[in-house]
């Protein structure tokens, strides 16, 4: 299926209602705006985001001068496009590297969102950029998670530091960083424990690991299938531990778009990468303008 196909179709019905008109007015835009609102809500965009989006598009669409040769529906598409790009943060948010190596990236996320996969994908991505990487397995609650990371590390040719499940995550992370420094590693990616739900123990452990490793990036991995819930998670983690951005996974699946469109506005934090598949090469930087174009079809 086409990504966000349902959203695209919903928006199309808005443009279609303007066919045959010669100007955008407060009157003839009302019904198309209701279609847009409905399409966004069905895509699971969070309500306050939908409200301010609709307000801002309405204002700009009606206030826009008629451009010769541009039909009203095309004009509305343009306004919506600009607002979508704005909503998603406008510019691509590049990964920040430490002034002096190594750069430490802390990855957090709930269980099943694709965090372990992202660790390896990100290492693979950085390796292709010419950076040497090391992965640190600080998820001590699931022995399987350490095994999985070790296997994926082998697959992408990146060493994985682990101490089993007995040691403390913050201590494992510290030891791993020492090891990485001795090998002059450029980037260290620390995998932390996920839980099924947000809980106090997870947050305090994350805070402790964060304090221990002083990361340049703290990225929360969220699943696009969870829609606006993903956006509120980004917000919660940011308030609790302070993060620098999000990685949105499973965009290849049957997701409706709510997460991609809500995260920046709800949390104030940008999406830095998106995952669109299970293969190691299926991770790419998040480009708001390309995403808007995809949505508009
Ligand atoms: P974790 O519990 O957060 O560490 O999640 P995993 O990395 O183990 O991933 C959970 C499942 O989601 C695995 O079967 C992955 O292959 C799958 N997965 C991860 N990222 C993506 C993605 O971008 N697209 C799809 N379709 N599947 C993904």
Coordinates of N, CA and C and ligand atoms in Angstrom, one line a residue, residues 108-119 121 139 142 145 148 152 191-192 194-195 221 223 225 248-254 274-280 282-283, ligand 1:
X108 N 16.6 5.2 23.4 CA 15.6 4.7 24.4 C 14.3 4.4 23.6
X109 N 13.4 3.6 24.2 CA 12.2 3.3 23.5 C 11.5 2.1 24.2
X110 N 10.2 2.0 24.0 CA 9.4 1.0 24.6 C 9.7 -0.3 23.9
X111 N 9.4 -1.5 24.5 CA 9.6 -2.7 23.9 C 8.8 -2.9 22.6
X112 N 9.5 -3.5 21.6 CA 8.8 -3.8 20.3 C 8.7 -2.7 19.3
X113 N 9.2 -1.5 19.6 CA 9.1 -0.4 18.7 C 10.2 -0.5 17.6
X114 N 11.2 -1.4 17.8 CA 12.2 -1.5 16.8 C 13.6 -0.9 17.2
X115 N 13.7 -0.7 18.5 CA 14.9 -0.1 19.1 C 16.2 -0.8 18.8
X116 N 16.2 -2.1 19.0 CA 17.4 -2.9 18.7 C 17.8 -2.9 17.3
X117 N 16.8 -3.0 16.4 CA 17.0 -2.9 15.0 C 17.6 -1.5 14.6
X118 N 17.0 -0.5 15.2 CA 17.5 0.9 14.9 C 19.0 1.0 15.3
X119 N 19.4 0.4 16.5 CA 20.8 0.5 16.9 C 21.7 0.0 15.8
X121 N 20.9 -0.5 12.5 CA 20.7 0.3 11.3 C 21.5 1.6 11.4
X139 N 20.8 -3.2 27.8 CA 19.5 -3.7 28.1 C 19.7 -5.0 28.9
X142 N 16.5 -8.4 29.2 CA 16.2 -9.4 28.3 C 17.5 -10.0 27.7
X145 N 17.7 -9.7 24.1 CA 18.0 -8.4 23.5 C 19.5 -8.3 23.3
X148 N 20.4 -10.6 20.3 CA 19.9 -10.0 19.1 C 20.8 -8.8 18.6
X152 N 23.0 -8.7 15.2 CA 22.9 -7.6 14.2 C 24.2 -6.9 14.1
X191 N 22.4 1.0 23.7 CA 21.0 0.5 23.7 C 20.6 0.3 25.1
X192 N 19.4 0.9 25.4 CA 18.9 0.8 26.8 C 17.7 -0.1 26.9
X194 N 14.0 -1.4 27.2 CA 12.7 -0.9 27.0 C 11.7 -1.6 27.9
X195 N 10.6 -1.1 28.1 CA 9.5 -1.8 28.9 C 8.3 -1.8 28.0
X221 N 13.1 6.1 20.2 CA 12.5 5.3 19.1 C 11.1 5.1 19.3
X223 N 7.1 4.0 17.4 CA 6.5 3.2 16.3 C 5.4 4.0 15.6
X225 N 3.1 3.1 13.9 CA 1.8 2.5 14.0 C 0.9 3.0 15.2
X248 N 11.4 7.5 14.0 CA 10.1 6.9 13.8 C 10.3 5.7 12.9
X249 N 9.9 4.5 13.5 CA 10.0 3.3 12.8 C 8.7 2.8 12.1
X250 N 8.8 1.8 11.3 CA 7.7 1.1 10.7 C 6.8 2.0 9.8
X251 N 7.4 2.9 9.2 CA 6.7 3.8 8.3 C 6.3 3.0 7.0
X252 N 6.9 1.8 6.8 CA 6.5 1.0 5.7 C 5.2 0.3 5.9
X253 N 4.8 0.2 7.2 CA 3.6 -0.6 7.5 C 2.4 0.2 7.2
X254 N 1.3 -0.2 7.9 CA 0.0 0.4 7.6 C -0.3 1.6 8.5
X274 N 13.9 8.1 10.0 CA 12.7 7.2 9.9 C 13.2 5.8 9.4
X275 N 12.5 4.8 9.9 CA 12.7 3.4 9.5 C 11.6 3.0 8.6
X276 N 12.0 2.4 7.5 CA 10.9 1.9 6.6 C 11.1 0.5 6.1
X277 N 11.5 -0.4 7.1 CA 11.6 -1.8 6.7 C 12.5 -2.5 7.7
X278 N 12.7 -3.8 7.5 CA 13.4 -4.6 8.4 C 14.9 -4.7 8.1
X279 N 15.3 -4.3 6.8 CA 16.6 -4.5 6.4 C 17.5 -3.4 7.0
X280 N 18.8 -3.6 7.1 CA 19.7 -2.7 7.7 C 19.8 -1.3 6.9
X282 N 17.3 0.1 5.6 CA 16.0 0.8 5.7 C 15.9 1.9 6.8
X283 N 16.9 2.7 6.9 CA 16.9 3.9 7.8 C 17.3 5.1 7.0
Ligands
LIG1 P1 12.7 -3.6 20.3 O1 12.0 -4.4 21.2 O2 12.3 -2.2 20.3 O3 14.2 -3.7 20.4 O4 12.3 -4.0 18.8 P2 13.1 -4.9 17.7 O5 14.2 -4.1 17.2 O6 13.4 -6.2 18.2 O7 12.0 -4.9 16.5 C1 10.7 -5.5 16.8 C2 10.2 -6.0 15.4 O8 9.9 -5.0 14.5 C3 11.2 -6.9 14.7 O9 10.5 -8.0 14.1 C4 11.8 -6.0 13.6 O10 12.2 -6.7 12.5 C5 10.6 -5.1 13.3 N1 11.0 -3.8 12.8 C6 11.8 -2.9 13.3 N2 11.9 -1.8 12.6 C7 11.0 -1.9 11.5 C8 10.6 -1.1 10.4 O11 11.0 0.0 10.2 N3 9.6 -1.7 9.6 C9 9.1 -2.9 9.8 N4 8.2 -3.4 8.9 N5 9.5 -3.7 10.8 C10 10.4 -3.2 11.7

